[in-house]
Coordinates of C-alpha atoms and ligand atoms in Angstrom, one line a residue:
X9 CA -44.8 79.1 76.4
X10 CA -47.0 81.8 74.8
X11 CA -49.5 81.0 72.1
X12 CA -47.0 82.0 69.5
X13 CA -49.5 83.9 67.6
X14 CA -48.1 86.8 65.7
X15 CA -50.4 89.5 64.6
X16 CA -49.5 91.1 61.3
X17 CA -48.5 94.8 61.7
X18 CA -51.1 97.5 61.0
X19 CA -50.5 99.9 58.2
X20 CA -49.7 102.6 60.9
X21 CA -47.1 100.4 62.5
X22 CA -45.5 99.6 59.2
X23 CA -45.3 103.4 58.4
X24 CA -43.9 104.2 61.8
X25 CA -41.2 101.6 61.3
X26 CA -40.5 103.0 57.8
X27 CA -40.3 106.6 59.1
X28 CA -37.5 105.7 61.5
X29 CA -34.1 106.9 60.4
X30 CA -31.1 104.5 60.1
X31 CA -28.3 104.7 62.7
X32 CA -26.2 106.4 60.0
X33 CA -28.9 108.9 59.2
X34 CA -29.5 109.5 62.9
X35 CA -25.8 110.2 63.4
X36 CA -26.2 113.1 60.9
X37 CA -28.8 114.9 63.0
X38 CA -27.4 118.3 63.7
X39 CA -28.8 118.0 67.4
X40 CA -26.4 115.1 67.9
X41 CA -23.1 116.9 67.3
X42 CA -22.8 118.1 70.8
X43 CA -23.2 114.5 72.1
X44 CA -20.7 113.2 69.6
X45 CA -18.2 115.8 70.7
X46 CA -18.9 115.0 74.4
X47 CA -19.0 111.3 74.4
X48 CA -17.2 110.4 71.3
X49 CA -18.4 108.8 68.0
X50 CA -18.4 105.2 69.1
X51 CA -20.4 105.6 72.3
X52 CA -22.9 107.8 70.5
X53 CA -23.4 105.2 67.7
X54 CA -24.0 102.6 70.4
X55 CA -26.6 104.9 72.1
X56 CA -28.3 105.6 68.8
X57 CA -28.6 101.9 68.1
X58 CA -30.1 101.1 71.5
X59 CA -32.6 103.9 71.2
X60 CA -33.6 103.0 67.8
X61 CA -33.9 99.3 68.7
X62 CA -36.2 100.2 71.7
X63 CA -38.3 102.4 69.4
X64 CA -38.7 99.6 66.9
X65 CA -39.7 97.2 69.7
X66 CA -42.2 99.5 71.1
X67 CA -43.8 100.2 67.7
X68 CA -44.0 96.4 67.0
X69 CA -45.5 95.9 70.4
X70 CA -48.3 98.4 69.4
X71 CA -47.1 100.9 72.0
X72 CA -46.4 104.6 71.3
X73 CA -44.4 105.2 68.2
X74 CA -42.4 108.0 69.7
X75 CA -41.5 111.2 67.9
X76 CA -38.6 111.4 65.6
X77 CA -38.1 115.0 66.6
X78 CA -37.0 113.8 70.1
X79 CA -34.7 111.1 68.9
X80 CA -31.4 113.0 69.0
X81 CA -32.2 114.2 72.6
X82 CA -33.1 110.5 73.6
X83 CA -29.7 109.4 72.2
X84 CA -27.8 112.1 74.1
X85 CA -29.7 111.2 77.3
X86 CA -28.8 107.5 76.8
X87 CA -25.1 108.4 76.4
X88 CA -25.2 110.7 79.3
X89 CA -26.7 108.0 81.5
X90 CA -23.6 105.9 81.2
X91 CA -21.7 108.5 83.3
X92 CA -24.3 108.9 85.9
X93 CA -24.3 106.9 89.2
X94 CA -26.3 103.9 88.4
X95 CA -26.2 102.4 92.0
X96 CA -29.1 104.5 93.5
X97 CA -30.4 104.4 97.1
X98 CA -33.9 103.6 97.3
X99 CA -36.6 103.0 99.8
X100 CA -37.3 99.4 100.7
X101 CA -40.9 99.1 101.5
X102 CA -41.2 95.4 100.7
X103 CA -40.8 94.2 104.3
X104 CA -38.0 91.9 103.3
X105 CA -35.2 92.8 105.8
X106 CA -32.3 90.9 104.2
X107 CA -33.1 91.6 100.6
X108 CA -30.4 90.4 98.4
X109 CA -31.6 92.4 95.3
X110 CA -31.8 95.6 97.3
X111 CA -28.3 95.3 98.9
X112 CA -28.9 93.1 102.0
X113 CA -28.0 94.9 105.2
X114 CA -27.9 98.7 105.8
X115 CA -24.9 99.6 107.7
X116 CA -25.0 101.2 111.2
X117 CA -23.7 104.7 111.4
X118 CA -20.6 103.5 113.3
X119 CA -19.8 101.2 110.5
X120 CA -20.3 104.0 107.8
X121 CA -18.0 106.3 109.8
X122 CA -15.3 103.6 110.0
X123 CA -15.5 103.2 106.2
X124 CA -15.2 106.9 105.6
X125 CA -12.2 107.1 108.0
X126 CA -10.3 104.4 106.4
X127 CA -11.3 105.4 102.8
X128 CA -10.1 108.9 103.1
X129 CA -6.6 108.5 104.4
X130 CA -3.7 105.9 104.5
X131 CA -4.1 103.4 107.2
X132 CA -2.2 100.7 109.0
X133 CA -3.9 98.1 106.9
X134 CA -0.9 95.9 106.7
X135 CA 1.5 97.7 108.9
X136 CA 2.4 96.9 112.6
X137 CA 2.6 100.3 114.3
X138 CA 4.3 98.8 117.4
X139 CA 7.2 97.2 115.5
X140 CA 7.3 99.5 112.5
X141 CA 7.1 96.8 110.0
X142 CA 4.7 94.8 107.8
X143 CA 1.6 93.5 109.6
X144 CA -1.4 91.3 108.5
X145 CA -4.8 92.7 107.5
X146 CA -6.4 89.8 109.3
X147 CA -5.1 91.0 112.7
X148 CA -7.6 93.8 112.8
X149 CA -10.5 91.5 113.2
X150 CA -9.3 88.0 114.3
X151 CA -9.4 88.8 118.0
X152 CA -12.7 90.4 117.8
X153 CA -14.3 87.5 116.0
X154 CA -12.6 85.1 118.4
X155 CA -13.9 86.9 121.4
X156 CA -17.5 87.1 120.1
X157 CA -17.7 83.5 118.8
X158 CA -15.4 81.7 121.3
X159 CA -13.5 80.2 118.3
X160 CA -9.7 79.5 118.4
X161 CA -9.1 81.4 115.2
X162 CA -10.8 83.3 112.4
X163 CA -10.4 84.6 108.9
X164 CA -12.5 86.9 106.8
X165 CA -13.0 86.6 103.0
X166 CA -15.0 88.4 100.4
X167 CA -18.3 86.6 101.0
X168 CA -19.6 83.3 102.3
X169 CA -19.7 81.7 98.9
X170 CA -15.9 82.3 98.8
X171 CA -15.5 80.9 102.3
X172 CA -17.2 77.7 101.4
X173 CA -15.1 77.4 98.1
X174 CA -12.0 77.9 100.2
X175 CA -12.9 75.3 102.8
X176 CA -13.7 72.8 99.9
X177 CA -10.5 73.6 98.0
X178 CA -8.2 73.4 101.1
X179 CA -9.7 70.3 102.8
X180 CA -11.5 68.5 100.0
X181 CA -9.3 69.2 96.9
X182 CA -8.9 66.1 94.9
X183 CA -10.8 64.1 97.4
X184 CA -14.4 63.3 98.4
X185 CA -16.6 65.6 100.4
X186 CA -19.9 64.0 101.8
X187 CA -23.1 66.0 101.7
X188 CA -26.7 65.1 102.4
X189 CA -29.0 65.2 99.4
X190 CA -31.3 67.4 101.6
X191 CA -28.7 70.1 101.8
X192 CA -27.8 70.5 98.1
X193 CA -29.1 74.0 98.2
X194 CA -29.3 76.9 95.7
X195 CA -29.1 80.3 97.2
X196 CA -30.4 83.2 95.1
X197 CA -27.7 84.6 92.8
X198 CA -26.9 81.0 91.6
X199 CA -24.8 79.9 94.5
X200 CA -25.3 76.1 94.3
X201 CA -23.5 73.8 96.5
X202 CA -22.9 71.1 93.7
X203 CA -21.5 73.9 91.4
X204 CA -19.2 75.3 94.0
X205 CA -18.1 71.7 94.7
X206 CA -17.3 71.2 90.9
X207 CA -15.2 74.4 90.8
X208 CA -13.3 73.4 93.9
X209 CA -11.8 70.1 92.7
X210 CA -13.5 68.3 95.6
X211 CA -15.6 65.3 94.6
X212 CA -19.2 65.5 95.8
X213 CA -20.5 62.4 97.3
X214 CA -24.2 62.6 97.9
X215 CA -25.8 60.6 100.6
X216 CA -29.4 60.0 101.9
X217 CA -32.5 61.4 100.1
X218 CA -34.1 64.7 99.7
X219 CA -36.3 64.4 102.9
X220 CA -34.2 61.8 105.0
X221 CA -30.6 61.5 105.8
X222 CA -29.4 59.3 108.6
X223 CA -26.0 59.0 110.2
X224 CA -25.7 55.6 108.7
X225 CA -25.8 57.1 105.3
X226 CA -22.8 59.1 106.0
X227 CA -21.1 56.1 107.7
X228 CA -21.5 54.0 104.7
X229 CA -20.2 56.5 102.3
X230 CA -16.9 57.1 104.2
X231 CA -14.0 55.5 102.4
X232 CA -10.3 56.0 101.9
X233 CA -10.8 58.9 99.5
X234 CA -13.1 60.8 102.0
X235 CA -11.6 64.1 103.4
X236 CA -14.4 66.1 104.7
X237 CA -18.1 66.1 105.8
X238 CA -20.0 69.2 104.9
X239 CA -23.1 70.3 106.8
X240 CA -25.1 73.1 105.0
X241 CA -27.8 75.1 106.7
X242 CA -30.9 74.9 104.4
X243 CA -31.4 78.6 104.9
X244 CA -34.1 79.4 102.3
X245 CA -36.4 76.4 102.3
X246 CA -37.7 73.7 104.6
X247 CA -38.6 70.1 104.0
X248 CA -41.6 69.3 106.2
X249 CA -43.4 66.1 107.0
X250 CA -41.5 62.8 106.9
X251 CA -38.0 64.1 107.4
X252 CA -34.7 63.2 109.2
X253 CA -31.4 65.0 109.3
X254 CA -28.2 64.5 111.1
X255 CA -27.2 67.3 113.4
X256 CA -23.7 68.8 113.6
X257 CA -22.9 67.0 116.9
X258 CA -23.6 63.6 115.5
X259 CA -21.8 64.5 112.3
X260 CA -18.7 65.8 114.2
X261 CA -18.5 62.6 116.4
X262 CA -18.6 60.5 113.2
X263 CA -16.3 62.6 111.3
X264 CA -13.6 62.8 114.1
X265 CA -13.8 59.1 114.6
X266 CA -12.7 58.8 111.0
X267 CA -10.1 61.6 110.9
X268 CA -12.2 63.8 108.7
X269 CA -12.6 67.6 108.7
X270 CA -16.2 68.7 109.6
X271 CA -17.3 72.0 108.0
X272 CA -20.6 73.7 108.8
X273 CA -21.9 76.4 106.3
X274 CA -24.3 78.3 108.4
X275 CA -25.4 80.9 105.8
X276 CA -26.5 83.7 107.9
X277 CA -24.9 82.9 111.2
X278 CA -26.5 84.5 114.3
X279 CA -24.5 86.2 116.9
X280 CA -27.3 87.9 118.8
X281 CA -30.1 86.4 120.7
X282 CA -33.3 87.6 119.1
X283 CA -36.8 86.3 119.6
X284 CA -37.4 86.4 115.8
X285 CA -34.3 84.3 115.2
X286 CA -34.7 81.5 117.7
X287 CA -34.7 78.9 115.0
X288 CA -31.7 80.1 113.1
X289 CA -28.4 78.2 114.2
X290 CA -26.0 80.3 116.0
X291 CA -22.2 80.4 115.4
X292 CA -21.8 79.4 119.2
X293 CA -24.0 76.4 118.8
X294 CA -22.2 75.2 115.8
X295 CA -18.8 75.5 117.4
X296 CA -20.0 73.9 120.6
X297 CA -21.3 71.0 118.6
X298 CA -17.7 70.5 117.6
X299 CA -17.5 71.6 114.0
X300 CA -13.9 72.3 112.9
X301 CA -14.8 75.1 110.6
X302 CA -17.8 77.4 110.5
X303 CA -18.7 79.8 107.7
X304 CA -21.2 82.6 107.6
X305 CA -22.1 85.9 105.8
X306 CA -21.3 89.4 107.0
X307 CA -24.4 91.0 105.5
X308 CA -27.3 88.8 106.3
X309 CA -28.4 88.5 109.9
X310 CA -25.0 89.9 111.1
X311 CA -26.0 93.3 109.6
X312 CA -22.6 94.2 108.4
X313 CA -20.8 94.5 105.1
X314 CA -20.6 91.8 102.4
X315 CA -18.0 89.4 103.9
X316 CA -17.5 85.6 104.5
X317 CA -16.5 85.0 108.1
X318 CA -14.7 81.7 108.8
X319 CA -14.2 80.6 112.3
X320 CA -12.9 77.4 113.9
X321 CA -9.9 75.4 115.1
X322 CA -6.5 77.0 114.7
X323 CA -4.8 74.2 112.6
X324 CA -7.6 74.5 110.0
X325 CA -7.9 78.2 109.9
X326 CA -4.0 78.4 109.6
X327 CA -4.3 76.1 106.5
X328 CA -6.9 78.3 105.0
X329 CA -4.9 81.4 105.5
X330 CA -1.8 80.0 104.0
X331 CA -3.6 78.8 100.8
X332 CA -3.1 81.0 97.7
X333 CA -6.7 81.1 97.0
X334 CA -7.2 83.1 100.3
X335 CA -5.2 85.8 98.8
X336 CA -7.6 86.0 95.8
X337 CA -10.5 86.3 98.2
X338 CA -9.0 88.8 100.5
X339 CA -11.3 91.6 102.0
X340 CA -10.9 95.1 101.2
X341 CA -10.0 97.8 104.0
X342 CA -13.5 99.3 103.8
X343 CA -15.0 95.9 104.4
X344 CA -12.7 95.2 107.4
X345 CA -13.5 98.7 108.7
X346 CA -17.2 98.3 108.5
X347 CA -17.1 94.6 109.7
X348 CA -15.0 95.6 112.8
X349 CA -17.4 98.5 113.8
X350 CA -20.4 96.3 113.3
X351 CA -18.9 93.4 115.4
X352 CA -17.7 95.7 118.1
X353 CA -21.3 96.4 118.9
X354 CA -22.1 92.9 119.7
X355 CA -20.2 93.2 122.8
X356 CA -23.4 94.8 124.3
X357 CA -26.4 93.2 122.8
X358 CA -28.7 96.1 123.6
X359 CA -26.4 98.4 121.7
X360 CA -26.3 96.0 118.7
X361 CA -30.1 95.7 118.7
X362 CA -30.6 99.5 118.8
X363 CA -27.8 100.5 116.3
X364 CA -27.5 97.8 113.7
X365 CA -30.4 98.4 111.3
X366 CA -31.0 94.8 110.4
X367 CA -31.3 93.7 114.1
X368 CA -33.4 96.9 114.8
X369 CA -35.8 96.0 112.0
X370 CA -36.1 92.4 113.1
X371 CA -36.8 93.5 116.8
X372 CA -39.1 96.5 116.2
X373 CA -42.2 96.1 118.4
X374 CA -45.8 95.6 117.1
X375 CA -46.7 99.0 118.7
X376 CA -44.0 100.9 117.1
X377 CA -44.7 99.3 113.6
X378 CA -48.4 100.2 114.0
X379 CA -47.6 103.8 115.0
X380 CA -45.2 104.2 112.0
X381 CA -47.8 102.7 109.6
X382 CA -50.4 105.1 110.8
X383 CA -48.0 108.0 110.6
X384 CA -47.0 106.9 107.0
X385 CA -50.8 106.7 106.1
X386 CA -51.4 110.1 107.5
X387 CA -48.4 111.5 105.6
X388 CA -49.6 110.0 102.3
X389 CA -53.1 111.4 102.7
X390 CA -51.7 114.8 103.4
X391 CA -49.4 114.6 100.4
X392 CA -52.1 113.4 98.0
X393 CA -54.6 115.8 99.2
X394 CA -58.2 115.4 100.4
X395 CA -59.0 113.3 97.3
X396 CA -56.8 110.5 98.6
X397 CA -59.4 109.2 100.9
X398 CA -62.3 108.9 98.7
X399 CA -63.0 107.3 95.3
X400 CA -62.6 110.4 93.2
X401 CA -59.0 110.9 94.4
X402 CA -55.6 109.4 93.5
X403 CA -55.8 106.5 96.1
X404 CA -57.5 105.1 99.0
X405 CA -55.2 104.6 101.8
X406 CA -55.4 102.3 104.8
X407 CA -53.5 100.6 107.6
X408 CA -53.3 96.7 108.0
X409 CA -51.6 94.0 109.8
X410 CA -49.3 91.8 107.4
X411 CA -46.4 89.5 107.6
X412 CA -42.8 90.7 106.8
X413 CA -40.2 88.2 105.7
X414 CA -36.6 88.1 107.1
X415 CA -34.9 87.4 103.8
X416 CA -36.1 86.7 100.4
X417 CA -33.3 84.6 98.9
X418 CA -31.4 84.2 102.1
X419 CA -33.5 83.0 105.0
X420 CA -36.2 80.5 105.9
X421 CA -39.9 80.9 105.4
X422 CA -39.8 83.0 108.7
X423 CA -42.5 85.5 108.8
X424 CA -42.8 88.3 111.3
X425 CA -46.1 90.1 112.2
X426 CA -45.8 93.7 110.8
X427 CA -48.0 96.5 109.7
X428 CA -48.4 97.9 106.3
X429 CA -49.8 101.0 104.8
X430 CA -52.1 99.9 102.0
X431 CA -52.7 101.9 98.9
X432 CA -55.5 101.2 96.5
X433 CA -55.0 103.5 93.5
X434 CA -57.9 104.8 91.4
X435 CA -57.4 105.8 87.8
X436 CA -54.3 103.7 87.4
X437 CA -53.7 100.0 88.1
X438 CA -51.6 98.9 91.1
X439 CA -48.9 97.6 88.7
X440 CA -48.8 101.1 87.0
X441 CA -48.5 102.6 90.4
X442 CA -45.5 100.3 91.4
X443 CA -43.9 101.1 88.0
X444 CA -44.2 104.8 88.6
X445 CA -42.7 104.5 92.1
X446 CA -39.7 102.7 90.7
X447 CA -39.0 105.9 88.7
X448 CA -39.4 108.5 91.5
X449 CA -36.5 109.9 93.3
X450 CA -35.7 108.0 95.4
X451 CA -37.5 104.9 94.0
X452 CA -39.8 103.2 96.5
X453 CA -40.2 99.4 96.3
X454 CA -43.4 98.1 97.8
X455 CA -45.1 94.8 97.7
X456 CA -48.3 94.0 95.5
X457 CA -50.9 91.9 97.2
X458 CA -54.1 91.4 95.1
X459 CA -55.1 95.0 94.0
X460 CA -53.2 96.7 96.8
X461 CA -49.8 98.2 97.0
X462 CA -48.4 97.5 100.5
X463 CA -45.8 99.5 102.1
X464 CA -44.3 97.6 104.9
X465 CA -42.9 100.0 107.5
X466 CA -40.5 97.4 109.0
X467 CA -37.9 98.1 106.3
X468 CA -38.6 101.8 105.8
X469 CA -35.9 103.5 107.6
X470 CA -36.7 106.0 110.3
X471 CA -36.9 109.5 108.7
X472 CA -37.9 108.1 105.3
X473 CA -41.7 108.7 105.7
X474 CA -41.5 112.2 104.1
X475 CA -39.5 110.8 101.1
X476 CA -42.3 108.2 100.6
X477 CA -44.9 110.8 100.6
X478 CA -43.0 113.0 98.0
X479 CA -42.4 109.9 95.8
X480 CA -46.2 109.4 95.7
X481 CA -46.7 113.0 94.8
X482 CA -44.2 112.5 92.0
X483 CA -46.0 109.3 90.9
X484 CA -49.4 111.0 90.8
X485 CA -47.9 114.1 89.5
X486 CA -49.2 116.3 92.2
X487 CA -47.3 119.6 92.4
X488 CA -45.2 119.8 95.5
X489 CA -45.3 123.1 97.4
Ligands
LIG22 C1 -26.3 82.9 101.7 C2 -25.6 81.6 101.9 C3 -24.5 81.4 101.2 C4 -23.8 82.5 100.4 O1 -23.4 83.5 101.2 P1 -22.9 85.0 100.4 O2 -22.4 85.7 101.6 O3 -24.2 85.4 99.8 O4 -21.8 84.6 99.5 C5 -23.9 80.1 101.4 N1 -24.4 79.2 102.1 C6 -25.7 79.4 102.7 C7 -26.2 78.3 103.6 C8 -26.3 80.5 102.6 O5 -27.5 80.9 103.2

């Protein structure tokens, strides 16, 4: 908590506050009549209230008072913004490959084309062209997922959280589901295993301790009300030191001996063999270990659209497909199209690595990363002018080795050696530079380390180098040719 010390307002601040018009007065400004006509009175009043509130807060915080003459324009801009696209594309220079806040995976061209095709015309989404009658949307993808994972059957829902909720509801509803205390995870965006359980009507039975859970812990907890054993991949943290956990093979042996369903929530789910991902459990391994149902995300390491992929034994997948909740979680045609195109590339691993951006980023060579960091540094120096390289200019620019993360809220502490372009601004602080780069078009999101802004080239898409350089010109207000 802060010190709670409130400084009294200066005379200047008090006067600035007094000089502000009320919402009603502001609405009478002649310069606002166009906005009222265009956006309606209600929305304009709302905008006026927001603008005044921000201005008041800014005066109280001792920042600029703003000018009353520009108030009407600010209100009109505020109203206009509601109708502008708010989801903007930006440049991810953070080095975090699967960045949940930045939209996770970038789709491959093939997936984008598939989305455009299916979105711009009618399709056979639920129509069987051979028989001329109603078909199932699942049919477009089931065989492909089965072929790639070796599973008996498959189902796709909106995201992996939905997949886990569906499994808990179908197999654990009204009964007990046993989970290790070491796996009661929270994933960014408030996906918490205990909360998902609570909303599923399955009863959570925790076993073991945070650092150690043994097979005998599960064994002792199994009773007449037990329906399911849940294994959760602890995808975003690791317990190190004095630890023990039960692997899926042991868990399935125990579960099956008691007639229980064993579900493995893999989180990311790896389908490709990548050196960077050797420690991530693969879908194959989990099925081979005997899990009845395995769930994973479409937009984490798979590199496709947001989706929850469920694979496993036919009898269980059938039950999940038939549950009314599956209807409420069904995937959209655009998701299906993108997922199908992404998965199809996994048939040839070299093709998947070359074309799926997430996999390409994770497998980019040191040499290539270094070359791109140097190219970016050269581009920035040119864009910022000769001054960029010495203390009198906008910024000092260098190239350094650093570590990229696979995924902020999604994956382990896995770090990959990468190369970054470092920027040490002069005249402004590094925080100020980062803030200005959030306002450029497109915004550039880097990483701050000590007094340096790091631009990690691993997540900067090929062809974005010039856009980064232009963003820096905008940030430093250097006129562009
Ligand atoms: C990410 C994750 C989820 C949630 O998946 P979404 O696709 O984001 O809904 C669930 N479980 C684990 C282990 C995860 O890593």
